């Protein structure tokens, strides 16, 4: 019996050993994960930090000192630029290694290597979109610039020095969850992260929808519903600005655009109206100090870890502070003692689709410019954890990759809905560029001339670069590689065989729209139209709605004696210009006699609502659902055919229809015998809004408050349960300056007060650390949610005595 028990015990122990060190499905190898010496326990961090550390780090050219402030933000002091960017890579990897790795794998289509076959189609999609192709072209361009080559290589060397210093027990928690190890970093990884930002800010695609609408309704109705310039606008460059250049001749629009009458049954992710970013700068004439103030809050999908990493970089060449992108060198949004700068997304049309005709089934040639042209094939190799390595062949034309042919299109994959079969993708992100040079030069800029010079190196994603200097200059420049196009080019899918549909070079960089020191003493942007209609070039036919930009401009126009609090209050402004424009009309059209008790109570609340999307406002919840439901009530019968996907007109067009076209045919539901009116649509949408809120939240009560309905939270980057934030009860909306939604909002708020001594304030929804076991993982989330800012530590030298410095690291070779 003892022998049998011993055998059974040994067998059980063997099973446990094997089980706990094997990965089953999504469950990590529990033995390794729970190992007290190398498992997740090792990732717990004490809030108390060692005040001094001396580290030997191979690869440095000289000593480096890093000061950490009370939020564990690093302030790096180096004797030369190589060591500066080496140390930036090292300390960024210390805090954000897994985030950098994960985003790079996602961008390059290499997730299958760590999660297995479930990611194969996603990996194929990223490669077919040309992400790595574009990153390779970017690296080739950067490496021709000796200064940037040194920076990129130093940054990568610093990351690798940190990776090589780790023992398995010190790997970030997510590596243990997914059971893989870090790999060496290269400049290509950094380029991939920058290309990922281009993909994020490219938004969605509307050409498929617009082509379907054109084919169904014809050019006249399409122009009416989707005009090339909005009814209401407050452009970034003030209307009436003179263009101090002689424009080139734009390409001629073809007389016949295309004979393509194909109906596209794909339903892409639309460009989302109302989510964007804000920046502005006020001249010294409007400030209490007599010096400019600059504010920036880029709105992006918010995650833990944060997409930004706060840092100060100091060498004999520069002393700059702000936020970087983890995985890329330099400061992207920030300031130094002389200047400050910020960015918002332009939304230029830099991504077009071309229909391609192959000669035969071999797909070796395609028809272009009245002849057959050679197709180039790029073979991608995808390694699959626990499976066989697969290869994927991608056909490239002079436009770019044919993302999917009919044979290559998978049956079940959600992202496939974004891609038309047999179309080539022309995208500026595929081109080589040296964007890092722009930020390197901005980091050490001293004046307006330096700012303008820095912008000449920038390509994508196109950004509205705002600027202020201690010399009392302010400026804004929508900047990037803007293709030279005929008006409307890219609004619809294009014939890839016609050279007239090609991009015709670029708008000269020096002729990109810009304004310096305008008479109104401020500059601003909120993703709206760049200019009035006098600008001689075409950049896009549709931008974000004007409401946020208009609200900012109205507030700044009357602002005097402005200070940092004035800027902060405006960043947190929850007022809705959209509600100002349409609420009174909506309320006046409601037939109160036909409302039930809940609907009548809701009507009384929204009628008296103050038009602020504050967290406690129930009226905000009702209005938000009401105007969204109204759009569906108007357009679903005309543009909602599931077999022929189309999009709705813009919010601006809806407002114009509601206010100025009360008898429009579009209010009628073509699927009913009755001829519906504007009032019918408004009433149906109102009842639906109230009934929907009641079904979801119960009788009208506290749960209807806007903060609860919006339900903001900050999820983990990979959506790992328990690693995200709590529910954050805050205000803001897509039509407010504080453009906050569930998981999208101000990813970094910054205010810079220039002067004899620069002062700056900022916060992002997260913390310096990417480790969920660290106090510094999410220690700034509450501050951010409450609309507050931290004063940013800006050290003049490593010897400066400054309260709040809690630790000093000394690095040497």
Tab-separated table of C-alpha atoms in Angstrom, residues 234-611:
chain	number	residue	atom	x	y	z
A	234	UNK	CA	-14.546	79.229	-37.652
A	235	UNK	CA	-11.312	78.181	-39.385
A	236	UNK	CA	-7.932	77.645	-37.743
A	237	UNK	CA	-6.268	80.341	-39.859
A	238	UNK	CA	-8.511	83.412	-39.316
A	239	UNK	CA	-10.848	84.114	-42.213
A	240	UNK	CA	-9.487	86.873	-44.444
A	241	UNK	CA	-5.824	85.998	-43.862
A	242	UNK	CA	-3.741	86.961	-46.910
A	243	UNK	CA	-1.526	84.299	-48.490
A	244	UNK	CA	1.946	85.756	-48.946
A	245	UNK	CA	3.009	83.382	-51.715
A	246	UNK	CA	2.385	82.778	-55.390
A	247	UNK	CA	0.561	79.432	-55.562
A	248	UNK	CA	1.410	76.729	-58.045
A	249	UNK	CA	-1.175	75.437	-60.482
A	250	UNK	CA	-3.191	72.572	-58.935
A	251	UNK	CA	-3.719	69.479	-61.096
A	252	UNK	CA	-6.714	69.480	-63.407
A	253	UNK	CA	-9.751	67.486	-62.385
A	254	UNK	CA	-10.590	64.753	-64.931
A	255	UNK	CA	-13.735	65.423	-66.953
A	256	UNK	CA	-14.942	61.876	-66.255
A	257	UNK	CA	-14.056	60.654	-62.787
A	258	UNK	CA	-14.814	56.983	-63.278
A	259	UNK	CA	-17.232	54.664	-64.974
A	260	UNK	CA	-17.218	52.497	-61.873
A	261	UNK	CA	-20.788	51.776	-60.798
A	262	UNK	CA	-19.830	49.002	-58.413
A	263	UNK	CA	-21.685	48.815	-55.101
A	264	UNK	CA	-19.458	48.198	-52.089
A	265	UNK	CA	-20.959	46.051	-49.337
A	266	UNK	CA	-18.281	46.772	-46.739
A	267	UNK	CA	-18.974	48.880	-43.679
A	268	UNK	CA	-15.853	50.705	-42.574
A	269	UNK	CA	-15.094	52.552	-39.376
A	270	UNK	CA	-16.326	56.052	-40.119
A	271	UNK	CA	-14.482	59.237	-39.328
A	272	UNK	CA	-15.857	60.095	-35.902
A	273	UNK	CA	-17.308	63.588	-35.627
A	274	UNK	CA	-16.413	65.552	-32.513
A	275	UNK	CA	-13.476	63.655	-31.060
A	276	UNK	CA	-10.208	65.478	-31.503
A	277	UNK	CA	-7.756	67.783	-29.823
A	278	UNK	CA	-7.393	71.396	-28.805
A	279	UNK	CA	-4.515	73.837	-28.697
A	280	UNK	CA	-4.237	77.583	-28.448
A	281	UNK	CA	-1.803	80.341	-27.563
A	282	UNK	CA	-2.538	83.873	-26.418
A	283	UNK	CA	-0.198	86.795	-26.957
A	284	UNK	CA	1.288	88.817	-24.118
A	285	UNK	CA	-1.271	91.538	-24.879
A	286	UNK	CA	-3.961	89.247	-23.429
A	287	UNK	CA	-2.050	87.843	-20.467
A	288	UNK	CA	-1.514	89.168	-16.958
A	289	UNK	CA	2.246	88.653	-17.258
A	290	UNK	CA	2.708	90.323	-20.638
A	291	UNK	CA	4.126	87.047	-21.995
A	292	UNK	CA	2.372	84.384	-24.089
A	293	UNK	CA	0.499	81.407	-22.681
A	294	UNK	CA	0.184	78.139	-24.586
A	295	UNK	CA	-2.251	75.268	-23.957
A	296	UNK	CA	-2.580	71.845	-25.567
A	297	UNK	CA	-4.748	68.820	-24.859
A	298	UNK	CA	-4.553	66.118	-27.550
A	299	UNK	CA	-7.590	63.843	-27.399
A	300	UNK	CA	-6.847	60.187	-28.088
A	301	UNK	CA	-7.940	56.792	-26.830
A	302	UNK	CA	-6.842	56.780	-23.200
A	303	UNK	CA	-5.143	53.704	-21.742
A	304	UNK	CA	-3.060	52.413	-18.873
A	305	UNK	CA	-0.157	52.669	-19.286
A	306	UNK	CA	-0.592	56.139	-20.760
A	307	UNK	CA	0.326	56.719	-24.395
A	308	UNK	CA	2.582	59.563	-23.164
A	309	UNK	CA	5.685	59.495	-20.983
A	310	UNK	CA	6.650	62.670	-19.122
A	311	UNK	CA	10.351	63.588	-19.161
A	312	UNK	CA	12.971	66.369	-19.049
A	313	UNK	CA	16.058	66.153	-21.268
A	314	UNK	CA	19.166	68.262	-20.581
A	315	UNK	CA	22.489	68.331	-22.460
A	316	UNK	CA	24.823	71.145	-23.568
A	317	UNK	CA	22.527	71.517	-26.636
A	318	UNK	CA	19.118	71.644	-25.012
A	319	UNK	CA	16.952	71.710	-21.899
A	320	UNK	CA	13.464	70.594	-22.808
A	321	UNK	CA	10.499	69.219	-20.866
A	322	UNK	CA	7.156	67.673	-21.754
A	323	UNK	CA	5.933	64.310	-22.968
A	324	UNK	CA	7.431	61.726	-25.287
A	325	UNK	CA	5.979	58.684	-27.035
A	326	UNK	CA	7.364	55.611	-25.229
A	327	UNK	CA	9.682	54.048	-27.786
A	328	UNK	CA	10.642	57.241	-29.638
A	329	UNK	CA	13.339	59.782	-28.676
A	330	UNK	CA	12.847	63.436	-27.806
A	331	UNK	CA	9.906	65.442	-26.485
A	332	UNK	CA	6.822	65.558	-28.728
A	333	UNK	CA	4.744	68.181	-26.877
A	334	UNK	CA	6.556	70.519	-24.516
A	335	UNK	CA	8.644	73.588	-23.872
A	336	UNK	CA	12.025	74.988	-22.968
A	337	UNK	CA	12.949	78.319	-21.401
A	338	UNK	CA	12.412	80.169	-24.705
A	339	UNK	CA	9.539	78.490	-26.560
A	340	UNK	CA	6.567	76.150	-26.184
A	341	UNK	CA	4.765	74.061	-28.787
A	342	UNK	CA	1.867	71.654	-29.114
A	343	UNK	CA	-0.043	69.686	-31.743
A	344	UNK	CA	-3.535	68.694	-32.819
A	345	UNK	CA	-4.507	66.381	-35.659
A	346	UNK	CA	-5.160	68.051	-39.018
A	347	UNK	CA	-7.315	65.361	-40.623
A	348	UNK	CA	-5.843	65.876	-44.097
A	349	UNK	CA	-6.806	63.412	-46.816
A	350	UNK	CA	-3.553	61.471	-47.089
A	351	UNK	CA	-5.015	57.981	-47.614
A	352	UNK	CA	-6.674	57.022	-50.911
A	353	UNK	CA	-7.954	53.794	-52.496
A	354	UNK	CA	-7.522	52.869	-56.175
A	355	UNK	CA	-9.388	50.145	-58.061
A	356	UNK	CA	-6.879	47.823	-59.767
A	357	UNK	CA	-7.355	45.662	-62.892
A	358	UNK	CA	-5.039	42.652	-63.238
A	359	UNK	CA	-4.095	41.224	-66.627
A	360	UNK	CA	-4.918	37.664	-65.623
A	361	UNK	CA	-5.165	35.266	-62.679
A	362	UNK	CA	-1.385	35.284	-62.158
A	363	UNK	CA	-1.616	38.899	-60.996
A	364	UNK	CA	1.827	39.671	-62.345
A	365	UNK	CA	0.691	42.791	-64.224
A	366	UNK	CA	-1.882	45.579	-63.715
A	367	UNK	CA	-3.373	48.115	-66.124
A	368	UNK	CA	-2.116	51.687	-65.723
A	369	UNK	CA	-1.575	54.551	-68.180
A	370	UNK	CA	-2.768	52.469	-71.146
A	371	UNK	CA	-0.303	49.635	-70.641
A	372	UNK	CA	0.353	46.591	-68.479
A	373	UNK	CA	2.764	47.256	-65.619
A	374	UNK	CA	4.714	44.871	-63.415
A	375	UNK	CA	3.370	43.995	-59.978
A	376	UNK	CA	5.969	43.722	-57.225
A	377	UNK	CA	5.492	41.009	-54.599
A	378	UNK	CA	6.486	41.412	-50.970
A	379	UNK	CA	6.531	38.154	-49.001
A	380	UNK	CA	5.799	38.412	-45.275
A	381	UNK	CA	6.772	35.623	-42.853
A	382	UNK	CA	4.572	35.234	-39.762
A	383	UNK	CA	5.862	33.084	-36.925
A	384	UNK	CA	3.109	31.518	-34.835
A	385	UNK	CA	3.619	30.440	-31.253
A	386	UNK	CA	2.706	26.765	-30.966
A	387	UNK	CA	2.033	26.542	-34.700
A	388	UNK	CA	3.641	26.476	-38.103
A	389	UNK	CA	5.282	29.555	-39.621
A	390	UNK	CA	3.198	30.944	-42.480
A	391	UNK	CA	4.028	33.192	-45.430
A	392	UNK	CA	1.831	35.809	-47.047
A	393	UNK	CA	2.358	37.410	-50.473
A	394	UNK	CA	1.304	41.045	-50.916
A	395	UNK	CA	1.020	42.645	-54.353
A	396	UNK	CA	2.372	46.190	-54.683
A	397	UNK	CA	1.559	48.683	-57.445
A	398	UNK	CA	3.043	52.165	-57.855
A	399	UNK	CA	0.186	53.371	-55.647
A	400	UNK	CA	1.027	50.982	-52.841
A	401	UNK	CA	-0.158	47.570	-51.576
A	402	UNK	CA	-3.281	45.857	-52.860
A	403	UNK	CA	-4.361	45.067	-49.340
A	404	UNK	CA	-6.640	42.139	-50.215
A	405	UNK	CA	-7.444	40.338	-53.439
A	406	UNK	CA	-10.592	38.208	-53.567
A	407	UNK	CA	-8.544	35.050	-52.952
A	408	UNK	CA	-6.743	36.545	-49.962
A	409	UNK	CA	-9.763	37.975	-48.186
A	410	UNK	CA	-10.587	36.056	-44.960
A	411	UNK	CA	-14.183	35.158	-44.226
A	412	UNK	CA	-14.275	36.098	-40.554
A	413	UNK	CA	-12.182	39.047	-39.449
A	414	UNK	CA	-13.685	42.329	-38.265
A	415	UNK	CA	-11.015	44.654	-39.642
A	416	UNK	CA	-11.588	43.300	-43.134
A	417	UNK	CA	-14.649	45.537	-43.233
A	418	UNK	CA	-12.311	48.513	-43.643
A	419	UNK	CA	-10.795	47.256	-46.884
A	420	UNK	CA	-12.213	47.070	-50.437
A	421	UNK	CA	-11.210	43.963	-52.371
A	422	UNK	CA	-8.857	44.545	-55.287
A	423	UNK	CA	-7.920	48.115	-54.344
A	424	UNK	CA	-4.440	49.566	-53.858
A	425	UNK	CA	-3.704	51.847	-50.921
A	426	UNK	CA	-1.858	55.139	-51.396
A	427	UNK	CA	-0.913	56.442	-47.962
A	428	UNK	CA	1.604	59.052	-46.945
A	429	UNK	CA	2.676	56.836	-44.029
A	430	UNK	CA	4.292	54.487	-46.571
A	431	UNK	CA	6.760	57.167	-47.615
A	432	UNK	CA	10.165	57.749	-46.086
A	433	UNK	CA	10.353	60.697	-43.689
A	434	UNK	CA	12.496	62.285	-40.997
A	435	UNK	CA	9.860	63.441	-38.530
A	436	UNK	CA	12.147	62.890	-35.524
A	437	UNK	CA	14.260	65.783	-36.828
A	438	UNK	CA	11.306	68.140	-36.362
A	439	UNK	CA	11.014	67.377	-32.665
A	440	UNK	CA	14.788	67.382	-32.129
A	441	UNK	CA	14.900	70.932	-33.509
A	442	UNK	CA	11.788	72.059	-31.616
A	443	UNK	CA	13.316	70.728	-28.385
A	444	UNK	CA	16.223	73.170	-28.730
A	445	UNK	CA	14.413	75.991	-30.553
A	446	UNK	CA	14.921	79.553	-29.366
A	447	UNK	CA	12.565	81.569	-31.580
A	448	UNK	CA	10.013	81.645	-34.410
A	449	UNK	CA	12.676	81.129	-37.072
A	450	UNK	CA	13.775	77.888	-35.413
A	451	UNK	CA	10.140	76.745	-35.225
A	452	UNK	CA	9.547	77.304	-38.931
A	453	UNK	CA	12.790	75.543	-39.845
A	454	UNK	CA	11.898	72.538	-37.685
A	455	UNK	CA	8.556	72.090	-39.445
A	456	UNK	CA	10.190	71.642	-42.871
A	457	UNK	CA	11.275	68.113	-41.898
A	458	UNK	CA	7.815	66.896	-40.907
A	459	UNK	CA	5.573	64.586	-42.968
A	460	UNK	CA	2.997	62.571	-41.039
A	461	UNK	CA	0.615	62.402	-39.355
A	462	UNK	CA	-0.208	65.993	-40.349
A	463	UNK	CA	-0.507	68.182	-37.268
A	464	UNK	CA	-1.518	71.729	-36.362
A	465	UNK	CA	1.731	72.894	-34.749
A	466	UNK	CA	1.052	75.716	-32.319
A	467	UNK	CA	3.900	77.883	-31.069
A	468	UNK	CA	4.690	80.610	-28.557
A	469	UNK	CA	7.979	82.267	-27.620
A	470	UNK	CA	9.385	84.452	-24.894
A	471	UNK	CA	9.981	87.026	-27.667
A	472	UNK	CA	6.167	87.404	-27.713
A	473	UNK	CA	5.539	85.597	-30.979
A	474	UNK	CA	2.616	83.225	-31.377
A	475	UNK	CA	1.830	81.134	-34.450
A	476	UNK	CA	0.014	78.102	-35.765
A	477	UNK	CA	0.828	76.024	-38.850
A	478	UNK	CA	-1.191	73.066	-40.159
A	479	UNK	CA	1.820	71.069	-41.265
A	480	UNK	CA	2.842	67.834	-42.930
A	481	UNK	CA	3.041	66.247	-46.341
A	482	UNK	CA	-0.135	67.445	-48.083
A	483	UNK	CA	-0.536	65.735	-51.477
A	484	UNK	CA	-1.120	68.025	-54.456
A	485	UNK	CA	-4.616	67.073	-55.578
A	486	UNK	CA	-7.463	68.355	-57.673
A	487	UNK	CA	-10.448	69.534	-55.628
A	488	UNK	CA	-12.384	66.579	-54.246
A	489	UNK	CA	-9.742	64.013	-55.154
A	490	UNK	CA	-10.124	61.074	-52.785
A	491	UNK	CA	-13.691	61.898	-51.787
A	492	UNK	CA	-14.721	58.815	-53.760
A	493	UNK	CA	-12.914	55.617	-54.732
A	494	UNK	CA	-10.711	56.178	-57.762
A	495	UNK	CA	-9.759	54.409	-60.967
A	496	UNK	CA	-6.193	53.182	-60.505
A	497	UNK	CA	-5.496	53.015	-64.231
A	498	UNK	CA	-5.777	56.772	-64.851
A	499	UNK	CA	-2.636	58.859	-64.115
A	500	UNK	CA	-4.866	61.889	-63.542
A	501	UNK	CA	-5.935	60.246	-60.275
A	502	UNK	CA	-2.363	59.958	-58.974
A	503	UNK	CA	-0.991	62.330	-56.380
A	504	UNK	CA	0.871	65.108	-58.166
A	505	UNK	CA	3.713	65.699	-55.738
A	506	UNK	CA	2.977	67.810	-52.686
A	507	UNK	CA	1.868	71.267	-51.701
A	508	UNK	CA	5.147	73.157	-51.107
A	509	UNK	CA	5.856	72.997	-47.374
A	510	UNK	CA	6.405	76.766	-47.208
A	511	UNK	CA	2.897	77.242	-48.653
A	512	UNK	CA	1.152	75.181	-45.994
A	513	UNK	CA	-1.375	77.441	-44.237
A	514	UNK	CA	0.143	79.456	-41.393
A	515	UNK	CA	-0.414	82.604	-39.386
A	516	UNK	CA	1.902	84.549	-37.078
A	517	UNK	CA	0.822	87.154	-34.526
A	518	UNK	CA	-2.716	87.724	-35.851
A	519	UNK	CA	-4.527	90.914	-34.918
A	520	UNK	CA	-6.876	89.075	-32.555
A	521	UNK	CA	-3.850	88.190	-30.332
A	522	UNK	CA	-4.494	84.451	-30.192
A	523	UNK	CA	-4.188	81.346	-32.350
A	524	UNK	CA	-6.082	78.101	-31.872
A	525	UNK	CA	-7.188	74.813	-33.389
A	526	UNK	CA	-9.714	72.094	-32.620
A	527	UNK	CA	-9.462	69.918	-35.763
A	528	UNK	CA	-11.840	72.138	-37.739
A	529	UNK	CA	-11.313	73.441	-41.308
A	530	UNK	CA	-7.854	74.894	-41.725
A	531	UNK	CA	-8.746	78.009	-43.741
A	532	UNK	CA	-11.538	79.899	-45.411
A	533	UNK	CA	-12.259	79.112	-49.050
A	534	UNK	CA	-9.608	81.500	-50.364
A	535	UNK	CA	-6.734	79.050	-49.738
A	536	UNK	CA	-5.616	77.970	-53.219
A	537	UNK	CA	-5.012	74.266	-52.538
A	538	UNK	CA	-7.220	71.292	-51.668
A	539	UNK	CA	-6.378	69.410	-48.445
A	540	UNK	CA	-9.677	67.683	-47.627
A	541	UNK	CA	-13.397	68.168	-48.064
A	542	UNK	CA	-14.395	67.428	-44.462
A	543	UNK	CA	-12.880	68.141	-41.057
A	544	UNK	CA	-14.167	68.011	-37.492
A	545	UNK	CA	-17.253	70.070	-36.670
A	546	UNK	CA	-16.673	73.709	-35.794
A	547	UNK	CA	-18.254	73.823	-32.319
A	548	UNK	CA	-15.178	73.248	-30.156
A	549	UNK	CA	-13.074	75.653	-32.180
A	550	UNK	CA	-15.811	78.273	-32.134
A	551	UNK	CA	-16.265	78.015	-28.371
A	552	UNK	CA	-12.502	78.358	-27.827
A	553	UNK	CA	-12.340	81.409	-30.089
A	554	UNK	CA	-15.326	83.065	-28.408
A	555	UNK	CA	-13.769	82.607	-24.994
A	556	UNK	CA	-10.315	83.763	-26.068
A	557	UNK	CA	-11.670	86.794	-27.919
A	558	UNK	CA	-13.024	88.333	-24.718
A	559	UNK	CA	-10.257	87.113	-22.432
A	560	UNK	CA	-8.005	89.676	-20.729
A	561	UNK	CA	-5.374	89.393	-18.002
A	562	UNK	CA	-5.210	85.677	-18.736
A	563	UNK	CA	-3.179	83.329	-16.568
A	564	UNK	CA	-2.665	79.572	-16.264
A	565	UNK	CA	-6.003	79.155	-14.477
A	566	UNK	CA	-7.766	80.885	-17.384
A	567	UNK	CA	-6.263	78.284	-19.709
A	568	UNK	CA	-7.104	75.385	-17.396
A	569	UNK	CA	-10.718	76.503	-17.061
A	570	UNK	CA	-11.055	76.638	-20.825
A	571	UNK	CA	-9.583	73.142	-21.208
A	572	UNK	CA	-12.296	71.921	-18.834
A	573	UNK	CA	-15.116	73.834	-20.516
A	574	UNK	CA	-18.181	71.573	-20.898
A	575	UNK	CA	-20.463	74.030	-22.719
A	576	UNK	CA	-22.068	72.799	-25.949
A	577	UNK	CA	-22.312	75.129	-28.931
A	578	UNK	CA	-24.309	72.361	-30.624
A	579	UNK	CA	-26.947	72.584	-27.897
A	580	UNK	CA	-26.852	76.375	-28.157
A	581	UNK	CA	-27.660	76.077	-31.856
A	582	UNK	CA	-30.469	73.511	-31.833
A	583	UNK	CA	-31.906	72.911	-28.350
A	584	UNK	CA	-34.496	75.698	-28.506
A	585	UNK	CA	-35.755	74.458	-31.886
A	586	UNK	CA	-35.922	70.859	-30.691
A	587	UNK	CA	-37.841	71.818	-27.554
A	588	UNK	CA	-40.290	73.981	-29.507
A	589	UNK	CA	-41.235	71.079	-31.777
A	590	UNK	CA	-42.122	68.598	-29.030
A	591	UNK	CA	-45.820	67.855	-28.708
A	592	UNK	CA	-46.084	67.707	-24.910
A	593	UNK	CA	-49.693	66.502	-25.001
A	594	UNK	CA	-48.593	63.123	-26.356
A	595	UNK	CA	-45.889	62.505	-23.749
A	596	UNK	CA	-46.237	59.973	-20.958
A	597	UNK	CA	-45.219	60.852	-17.395
A	598	UNK	CA	-41.524	59.915	-17.782
A	599	UNK	CA	-41.244	61.692	-21.112
A	600	UNK	CA	-42.900	64.817	-19.696
A	601	UNK	CA	-40.501	64.824	-16.739
A	602	UNK	CA	-37.551	64.431	-19.097
A	603	UNK	CA	-38.895	67.231	-21.283
A	604	UNK	CA	-39.087	69.599	-18.315
A	605	UNK	CA	-35.469	68.814	-17.386
A	606	UNK	CA	-33.956	69.165	-20.861
A	607	UNK	CA	-35.985	72.339	-21.553
A	608	UNK	CA	-34.316	74.038	-18.580
A	609	UNK	CA	-30.889	72.479	-19.113
A	610	UNK	CA	-27.978	74.952	-19.029
A	611	UNK	CA	-26.233	73.405	-22.079
